Amino acid sequence: MIKFGPSGTSEDFTLAGHTHTEEMPQWLAEHELDCFEYSFGRGVRIRQDTATAIGAEFAKLNKEISVHAPYFINLATKEEEKAENNHRYIFDSLAALTWFGGNRCVIHPGSPLKEERGAAMDILMKRLEKVAVLKHEYGYDDKLLCLETMGKQAQLGSLDEVIRMCSLDSSFIPCVDFGHLNARDQGVFFTKDDYKRVIDKLLQGVGEEKTNIMHVHFSKIEYSGKGEVRHLTFDDEKYGPPYEPLMQVFAEYGLQPYVICESAGTQTRDAQLMRRSYYAVKR
Ligand SMILES: [Zn+2]
């Protein structure tokens, strides 16, 4: 089933007097949403009993929870010690995900440091291969690692690069951030055909199964010549991309993605807008 939900706690969640993630599944139910992404952007800091209690609430209301691994992970690092730390951040995220009872962990792959792009990509692929081996060893075969397309040209994570990364393991799937892809190339999504090109490329590159269950991040994002500047809300009419044609493409292709809205503060409302737009065409 296709799922829609917010990333992090939105302004309206806080304004409604909610303070704890345990209250999130009920909030999702009240807003006809299906899922939630918990961000460990600044580090994996959660106690097992807290995470287990949150997970129990999600299970009770039949809502799904995913996690976002720390933003400072860089799998393109040459230094062994840093690589080991990166691996630890990933496996700490997977441990927390397991306590939550979730299935998906999103990661930002990394950026070249001093190497040229191809060499950096080679290092990253080597590091990711190790992640695949460890993931199996540690018993996380059932967890999906979602590799994200990134918003700045300097970052590794073009659509082609993410497709390449996904080839390393059956549990590595794409996290297609359409706002990032749009910002990276200074505005590329306007019509259904623009989105279809991405889906067709994924079908070719990672296959039907992974495309069907892909992870999606969506928000409108301001960009400059180098790509992403900041996340906006759906009220923006300048930068885009528009969500409506993408919802039509999801419906037409019969895809079942996990769609997370990353709007700045209005992610609950905007996830609802996407959901309604999708069900207006999918009957
Ligand atoms: Zn991300």
mmCIF file of C-alpha atoms and ligand atoms in Angstrom:
data_model
loop_
_atom_site.group_PDB
_atom_site.id
_atom_site.type_symbol
_atom_site.label_atom_id
_atom_site.label_comp_id
_atom_site.label_asym_id
_atom_site.label_seq_id
_atom_site.Cartn_x
_atom_site.Cartn_y
_atom_site.Cartn_z
ATOM 1 C CA MET A 1 0.000 0.000 0.000
ATOM 2 C CA ILE A 2 1.194 3.508 -0.769
ATOM 3 C CA LYS A 3 1.842 5.457 2.446
ATOM 4 C CA PHE A 4 1.998 9.161 3.209
ATOM 5 C CA GLY A 5 3.334 10.928 6.257
ATOM 6 C CA PRO A 6 5.485 13.698 7.723
ATOM 7 C CA SER A 7 9.137 13.849 8.642
ATOM 8 C CA GLY A 8 9.700 15.001 12.199
ATOM 9 C CA THR A 9 7.259 16.829 14.414
ATOM 10 C CA SER A 10 5.534 19.660 12.554
ATOM 11 C CA GLU A 11 4.668 23.105 13.936
ATOM 12 C CA ASP A 12 0.985 22.216 14.150
ATOM 13 C CA PHE A 13 1.759 19.023 16.137
ATOM 14 C CA THR A 14 3.583 21.159 18.699
ATOM 15 C CA LEU A 15 0.961 23.917 18.617
ATOM 16 C CA ALA A 16 -1.727 21.315 19.320
ATOM 17 C CA GLY A 17 0.084 20.719 22.618
ATOM 18 C CA HIS A 18 1.858 17.510 21.682
ATOM 19 C CA THR A 19 5.371 17.022 22.944
ATOM 20 C CA HIS A 20 6.169 13.335 22.575
ATOM 21 C CA THR A 21 6.581 11.011 19.608
ATOM 22 C CA GLU A 22 4.380 8.475 21.438
ATOM 23 C CA GLU A 23 1.492 10.819 20.552
ATOM 24 C CA MET A 24 2.403 10.783 16.841
ATOM 25 C CA PRO A 25 0.451 7.667 15.720
ATOM 26 C CA GLN A 26 -2.783 9.109 17.123
ATOM 27 C CA TRP A 27 -1.979 12.408 15.367
ATOM 28 C CA LEU A 28 -1.433 10.520 12.104
ATOM 29 C CA ALA A 29 -4.771 8.731 12.549
ATOM 30 C CA GLU A 30 -6.554 12.052 13.123
ATOM 31 C CA HIS A 31 -5.002 13.413 9.921
ATOM 32 C CA GLU A 32 -5.587 10.310 7.793
ATOM 33 C CA LEU A 33 -1.874 9.683 7.387
ATOM 34 C CA ASP A 34 -0.017 6.382 7.413
ATOM 35 C CA CYS A 35 3.603 6.830 8.420
ATOM 36 C CA PHE A 36 6.229 8.977 10.123
ATOM 37 C CA GLU A 37 9.979 9.466 9.768
ATOM 38 C CA TYR A 38 12.010 9.904 12.939
ATOM 39 C CA SER A 39 15.160 11.921 12.324
ATOM 40 C CA PHE A 40 18.485 11.055 13.933
ATOM 41 C CA GLY A 41 19.989 13.885 11.871
ATOM 42 C CA ARG A 42 22.185 15.171 14.684
ATOM 43 C CA GLY A 43 22.963 11.777 16.181
ATOM 44 C CA VAL A 44 21.334 8.571 17.391
ATOM 45 C CA ARG A 45 20.309 9.478 20.891
ATOM 46 C CA ILE A 46 17.356 7.484 22.135
ATOM 47 C CA ARG A 47 16.984 4.983 24.964
ATOM 48 C CA GLN A 48 15.807 1.501 24.168
ATOM 49 C CA ASP A 49 12.816 1.704 26.550
ATOM 50 C CA THR A 50 11.717 5.047 25.042
ATOM 51 C CA ALA A 51 11.989 3.697 21.499
ATOM 52 C CA THR A 52 10.167 0.489 22.410
ATOM 53 C CA ALA A 53 7.323 2.491 23.982
ATOM 54 C CA ILE A 54 7.044 4.651 20.831
ATOM 55 C CA GLY A 55 7.065 1.521 18.663
ATOM 56 C CA ALA A 56 4.260 -0.044 20.714
ATOM 57 C CA GLU A 57 2.017 2.989 20.056
ATOM 58 C CA PHE A 58 2.712 2.815 16.318
ATOM 59 C CA ALA A 59 1.910 -0.901 16.267
ATOM 60 C CA LYS A 60 -1.297 -0.365 18.234
ATOM 61 C CA LEU A 61 -2.648 2.084 15.662
ATOM 62 C CA ASN A 62 -1.185 0.222 12.691
ATOM 63 C CA LYS A 63 1.050 3.140 11.619
ATOM 64 C CA GLU A 64 4.556 2.716 10.236
ATOM 65 C CA ILE A 65 7.729 4.424 11.461
ATOM 66 C CA SER A 66 11.023 4.860 9.589
ATOM 67 C CA VAL A 67 14.283 6.506 10.648
ATOM 68 C CA HIS A 68 16.723 8.937 9.064
ATOM 69 C CA ALA A 69 20.358 8.201 9.948
ATOM 70 C CA PRO A 70 22.691 11.088 11.005
ATOM 71 C CA TYR A 71 23.448 13.730 8.371
ATOM 72 C CA PHE A 72 27.177 13.699 9.126
ATOM 73 C CA ILE A 73 27.659 10.199 7.696
ATOM 74 C CA ASN A 74 30.092 10.307 4.790
ATOM 75 C CA LEU A 75 30.811 6.940 3.232
ATOM 76 C CA ALA A 76 33.270 8.528 0.798
ATOM 77 C CA THR A 77 35.834 8.987 3.552
ATOM 78 C CA LYS A 78 39.301 7.580 3.001
ATOM 79 C CA GLU A 79 40.127 7.344 6.685
ATOM 80 C CA GLU A 80 39.502 3.937 8.223
ATOM 81 C CA GLU A 81 38.670 5.340 11.641
ATOM 82 C CA LYS A 82 36.027 7.684 10.216
ATOM 83 C CA ALA A 83 34.648 4.866 8.096
ATOM 84 C CA GLU A 84 34.223 2.761 11.225
ATOM 85 C CA ASN A 85 32.397 5.618 12.947
ATOM 86 C CA ASN A 86 30.110 5.953 9.942
ATOM 87 C CA HIS A 87 29.336 2.275 10.088
ATOM 88 C CA ARG A 88 28.537 2.639 13.779
ATOM 89 C CA TYR A 89 26.079 5.518 13.106
ATOM 90 C CA ILE A 90 24.320 3.354 10.517
ATOM 91 C CA PHE A 91 24.074 0.339 12.820
ATOM 92 C CA ASP A 92 22.988 2.479 15.789
ATOM 93 C CA SER A 93 20.212 3.780 13.525
ATOM 94 C CA LEU A 94 19.256 0.228 12.564
ATOM 95 C CA ALA A 95 19.189 -0.820 16.224
ATOM 96 C CA ALA A 96 16.837 2.071 17.059
ATOM 97 C CA LEU A 97 14.741 1.236 13.994
ATOM 98 C CA THR A 98 14.379 -2.308 15.311
ATOM 99 C CA TRP A 99 13.252 -1.041 18.737
ATOM 100 C CA PHE A 100 10.674 1.134 16.949
ATOM 101 C CA GLY A 101 9.470 -1.891 14.987
ATOM 102 C CA GLY A 102 10.151 -0.147 11.661
ATOM 103 C CA ASN A 103 11.649 -1.395 8.406
ATOM 104 C CA ARG A 104 13.303 1.551 6.662
ATOM 105 C CA CYS A 105 16.452 3.551 7.393
ATOM 106 C CA VAL A 106 17.368 6.486 5.138
ATOM 107 C CA ILE A 107 20.967 7.583 4.687
ATOM 108 C CA HIS A 108 22.769 10.399 2.886
ATOM 109 C CA PRO A 109 25.592 8.565 1.102
ATOM 110 C CA GLY A 110 28.374 11.176 1.281
ATOM 111 C CA SER A 111 30.455 13.781 -0.502
ATOM 112 C CA PRO A 112 33.884 13.786 -2.139
ATOM 113 C CA LEU A 113 36.516 15.290 0.156
ATOM 114 C CA LYS A 114 39.670 15.940 -1.871
ATOM 115 C CA GLU A 115 39.319 13.257 -4.523
ATOM 116 C CA GLU A 116 37.698 13.734 -7.865
ATOM 117 C CA ARG A 117 34.132 12.466 -8.123
ATOM 118 C CA GLY A 118 34.831 9.059 -9.707
ATOM 119 C CA ALA A 119 37.474 8.170 -7.118
ATOM 120 C CA ALA A 120 35.195 9.309 -4.285
ATOM 121 C CA MET A 121 32.405 7.176 -5.689
ATOM 122 C CA ASP A 122 34.739 4.155 -5.758
ATOM 123 C CA ILE A 123 35.581 4.621 -2.074
ATOM 124 C CA LEU A 124 31.896 5.030 -1.243
ATOM 125 C CA MET A 125 30.976 1.833 -3.090
ATOM 126 C CA LYS A 126 33.662 -0.045 -1.176
ATOM 127 C CA ARG A 127 32.350 1.298 2.161
ATOM 128 C CA LEU A 128 28.785 0.437 1.234
ATOM 129 C CA GLU A 129 29.798 -3.093 0.302
ATOM 130 C CA LYS A 130 31.150 -3.454 3.829
ATOM 131 C CA VAL A 131 27.848 -2.117 5.195
ATOM 132 C CA ALA A 132 26.036 -4.848 3.246
ATOM 133 C CA VAL A 133 28.277 -7.543 4.736
ATOM 134 C CA LEU A 134 27.940 -6.213 8.293
ATOM 135 C CA LYS A 135 24.197 -5.707 7.894
ATOM 136 C CA HIS A 136 23.846 -9.383 7.109
ATOM 137 C CA GLU A 137 26.226 -10.398 9.913
ATOM 138 C CA TYR A 138 24.365 -8.334 12.508
ATOM 139 C CA GLY A 139 21.042 -9.852 11.506
ATOM 140 C CA TYR A 140 19.441 -6.846 9.826
ATOM 141 C CA ASP A 141 18.541 -8.621 6.576
ATOM 142 C CA ASP A 142 14.894 -7.609 6.873
ATOM 143 C CA LYS A 143 15.667 -3.862 7.195
ATOM 144 C CA LEU A 144 15.754 -1.709 4.077
ATOM 145 C CA LEU A 145 18.569 0.796 3.678
ATOM 146 C CA CYS A 146 17.245 3.716 1.619
ATOM 147 C CA LEU A 147 19.977 5.600 -0.230
ATOM 148 C CA GLU A 148 18.962 9.186 -0.845
ATOM 149 C CA THR A 149 19.328 11.364 -3.943
ATOM 150 C CA MET A 150 20.964 14.593 -2.777
ATOM 151 C CA GLY A 151 20.211 18.266 -3.456
ATOM 152 C CA LYS A 152 23.675 19.695 -4.101
ATOM 153 C CA GLN A 153 25.711 18.838 -7.168
ATOM 154 C CA ALA A 154 28.835 18.454 -5.030
ATOM 155 C CA GLN A 155 27.240 15.592 -3.060
ATOM 156 C CA LEU A 156 27.314 11.998 -4.240
ATOM 157 C CA GLY A 157 23.711 11.043 -4.851
ATOM 158 C CA SER A 158 22.605 11.815 -8.377
ATOM 159 C CA LEU A 159 19.895 9.459 -9.546
ATOM 160 C CA ASP A 160 22.473 7.441 -11.523
ATOM 161 C CA GLU A 161 24.798 7.201 -8.526
ATOM 162 C CA VAL A 162 21.999 6.049 -6.230
ATOM 163 C CA ILE A 163 20.978 3.410 -8.774
ATOM 164 C CA ARG A 164 24.577 2.161 -8.772
ATOM 165 C CA MET A 165 24.661 2.028 -4.961
ATOM 166 C CA CYS A 166 21.411 0.042 -4.869
ATOM 167 C CA SER A 167 22.984 -2.702 -6.977
ATOM 168 C CA LEU A 168 25.174 -3.739 -4.016
ATOM 169 C CA ASP A 169 22.507 -5.505 -1.954
ATOM 170 C CA SER A 170 18.943 -6.705 -2.291
ATOM 171 C CA SER A 171 18.015 -4.622 0.778
ATOM 172 C CA PHE A 172 19.429 -1.350 -0.615
ATOM 173 C CA ILE A 173 16.614 0.646 -2.204
ATOM 174 C CA PRO A 174 16.421 4.199 -3.573
ATOM 175 C CA CYS A 175 15.165 7.105 -1.490
ATOM 176 C CA VAL A 176 14.182 9.428 -4.301
ATOM 177 C CA ASP A 177 14.049 12.971 -2.988
ATOM 178 C CA PHE A 178 12.272 14.752 -5.835
ATOM 179 C CA GLY A 179 12.846 18.157 -4.240
ATOM 180 C CA HIS A 180 16.576 17.389 -4.139
ATOM 181 C CA LEU A 181 16.679 16.229 -7.764
ATOM 182 C CA ASN A 182 14.785 19.354 -8.793
ATOM 183 C CA ALA A 183 17.156 21.638 -6.858
ATOM 184 C CA ARG A 184 20.275 19.813 -8.015
ATOM 185 C CA ASP A 185 19.475 20.656 -11.638
ATOM 186 C CA GLN A 186 17.759 24.007 -10.967
ATOM 187 C CA GLY A 187 14.224 23.018 -11.838
ATOM 188 C CA VAL A 188 13.488 19.919 -13.913
ATOM 189 C CA PHE A 189 10.039 18.719 -12.818
ATOM 190 C CA PHE A 190 6.982 20.405 -14.327
ATOM 191 C CA THR A 191 4.856 17.765 -16.039
ATOM 192 C CA LYS A 192 3.982 14.101 -15.642
ATOM 193 C CA ASP A 193 6.508 13.206 -18.328
ATOM 194 C CA ASP A 194 9.307 14.802 -16.300
ATOM 195 C CA TYR A 195 8.499 12.450 -13.418
ATOM 196 C CA LYS A 196 7.934 9.465 -15.689
ATOM 197 C CA ARG A 197 11.523 9.759 -16.913
ATOM 198 C CA VAL A 198 12.726 9.171 -13.338
ATOM 199 C CA ILE A 199 10.402 6.224 -12.758
ATOM 200 C CA ASP A 200 11.362 4.640 -16.084
ATOM 201 C CA LYS A 201 15.038 5.048 -15.261
ATOM 202 C CA LEU A 202 14.469 3.368 -11.888
ATOM 203 C CA LEU A 203 12.552 0.493 -13.473
ATOM 204 C CA GLN A 204 15.525 -0.016 -15.777
ATOM 205 C CA GLY A 205 18.184 0.552 -13.133
ATOM 206 C CA VAL A 206 16.942 -1.062 -9.905
ATOM 207 C CA GLY A 207 14.068 -3.145 -11.251
ATOM 208 C CA GLU A 208 10.356 -3.354 -10.688
ATOM 209 C CA GLU A 209 10.368 -4.617 -7.113
ATOM 210 C CA LYS A 210 12.606 -1.890 -5.670
ATOM 211 C CA THR A 211 10.887 0.820 -7.718
ATOM 212 C CA ASN A 212 7.518 -0.324 -6.461
ATOM 213 C CA ILE A 213 8.460 -0.030 -2.783
ATOM 214 C CA MET A 214 10.858 2.904 -3.128
ATOM 215 C CA HIS A 215 11.227 5.473 -0.394
ATOM 216 C CA VAL A 216 10.246 9.012 -1.404
ATOM 217 C CA HIS A 217 11.056 12.374 0.117
ATOM 218 C CA PHE A 218 9.090 15.289 -1.187
ATOM 219 C CA SER A 219 9.244 19.010 -0.494
ATOM 220 C CA LYS A 220 9.550 22.220 -2.448
ATOM 221 C CA ILE A 221 13.118 23.465 -2.194
ATOM 222 C CA GLU A 222 14.757 26.802 -2.958
ATOM 223 C CA TYR A 223 17.883 26.416 -5.081
ATOM 224 C CA SER A 224 20.850 28.357 -6.430
ATOM 225 C CA GLY A 225 23.403 27.477 -9.110
ATOM 226 C CA LYS A 226 24.909 24.821 -6.826
ATOM 227 C CA GLY A 227 21.594 23.253 -5.903
ATOM 228 C CA GLU A 228 19.632 23.085 -2.646
ATOM 229 C CA VAL A 229 19.385 26.193 -0.467
ATOM 230 C CA ARG A 230 16.455 25.511 1.872
ATOM 231 C CA HIS A 231 13.217 23.597 2.253
ATOM 232 C CA LEU A 232 9.982 25.525 1.584
ATOM 233 C CA THR A 233 6.272 24.765 2.062
ATOM 234 C CA PHE A 234 3.674 23.853 -0.576
ATOM 235 C CA ASP A 235 2.646 27.550 -0.590
ATOM 236 C CA ASP A 236 5.753 28.272 -2.680
ATOM 237 C CA GLU A 237 5.017 28.911 -6.337
ATOM 238 C CA LYS A 238 8.481 29.816 -7.528
ATOM 239 C CA TYR A 239 10.811 26.847 -7.081
ATOM 240 C CA GLY A 240 8.652 23.747 -7.032
ATOM 241 C CA PRO A 241 8.524 20.966 -7.928
ATOM 242 C CA PRO A 242 4.728 20.475 -8.178
ATOM 243 C CA TYR A 243 3.451 17.359 -6.386
ATOM 244 C CA GLU A 244 0.242 16.841 -8.374
ATOM 245 C CA PRO A 245 1.782 15.336 -11.549
ATOM 246 C CA LEU A 246 3.915 12.961 -9.445
ATOM 247 C CA MET A 247 0.821 11.674 -7.633
ATOM 248 C CA GLN A 248 -0.773 11.029 -11.017
ATOM 249 C CA VAL A 249 2.298 9.100 -12.135
ATOM 250 C CA PHE A 250 2.290 6.990 -8.927
ATOM 251 C CA ALA A 251 -1.364 6.151 -9.593
ATOM 252 C CA GLU A 252 -0.827 5.409 -13.285
ATOM 253 C CA TYR A 253 2.142 3.119 -12.631
ATOM 254 C CA GLY A 254 0.367 1.487 -9.683
ATOM 255 C CA LEU A 255 3.391 2.064 -7.407
ATOM 256 C CA GLN A 256 3.385 1.548 -3.619
ATOM 257 C CA PRO A 257 6.050 3.990 -2.379
ATOM 258 C CA TYR A 258 6.537 5.241 1.187
ATOM 259 C CA VAL A 259 6.140 8.996 0.769
ATOM 260 C CA ILE A 260 7.575 11.324 3.401
ATOM 261 C CA CYS A 261 6.894 15.054 3.264
ATOM 262 C CA GLU A 262 9.765 17.268 4.391
ATOM 263 C CA SER A 263 8.119 20.690 4.103
ATOM 264 C CA ALA A 264 9.420 23.385 6.436
ATOM 265 C CA GLY A 265 6.927 23.228 9.332
ATOM 266 C CA THR A 266 3.840 22.251 7.311
ATOM 267 C CA GLN A 267 4.779 18.637 6.654
ATOM 268 C CA THR A 268 1.551 17.213 8.125
ATOM 269 C CA ARG A 269 -0.693 19.461 6.043
ATOM 270 C CA ASP A 270 1.396 18.987 2.917
ATOM 271 C CA ALA A 271 1.502 15.186 3.304
ATOM 272 C CA GLN A 272 -2.314 15.330 3.484
ATOM 273 C CA LEU A 273 -2.408 17.424 0.305
ATOM 274 C CA MET A 274 -0.319 14.806 -1.509
ATOM 275 C CA ARG A 275 -2.476 11.988 -0.199
ATOM 276 C CA ARG A 276 -5.702 13.686 -1.303
ATOM 277 C CA SER A 277 -4.226 14.483 -4.689
ATOM 278 C CA TYR A 278 -3.231 10.817 -5.104
ATOM 279 C CA TYR A 279 -6.652 9.424 -4.115
ATOM 280 C CA ALA A 280 -8.419 11.974 -6.348
ATOM 281 C CA VAL A 281 -6.960 10.140 -9.355
ATOM 282 C CA LYS A 282 -6.632 6.626 -7.882
ATOM 283 C CA ARG A 283 -10.124 5.295 -7.373
HETATM 284 ZN ZN ZN B 1 17.613 13.156 3.847
#
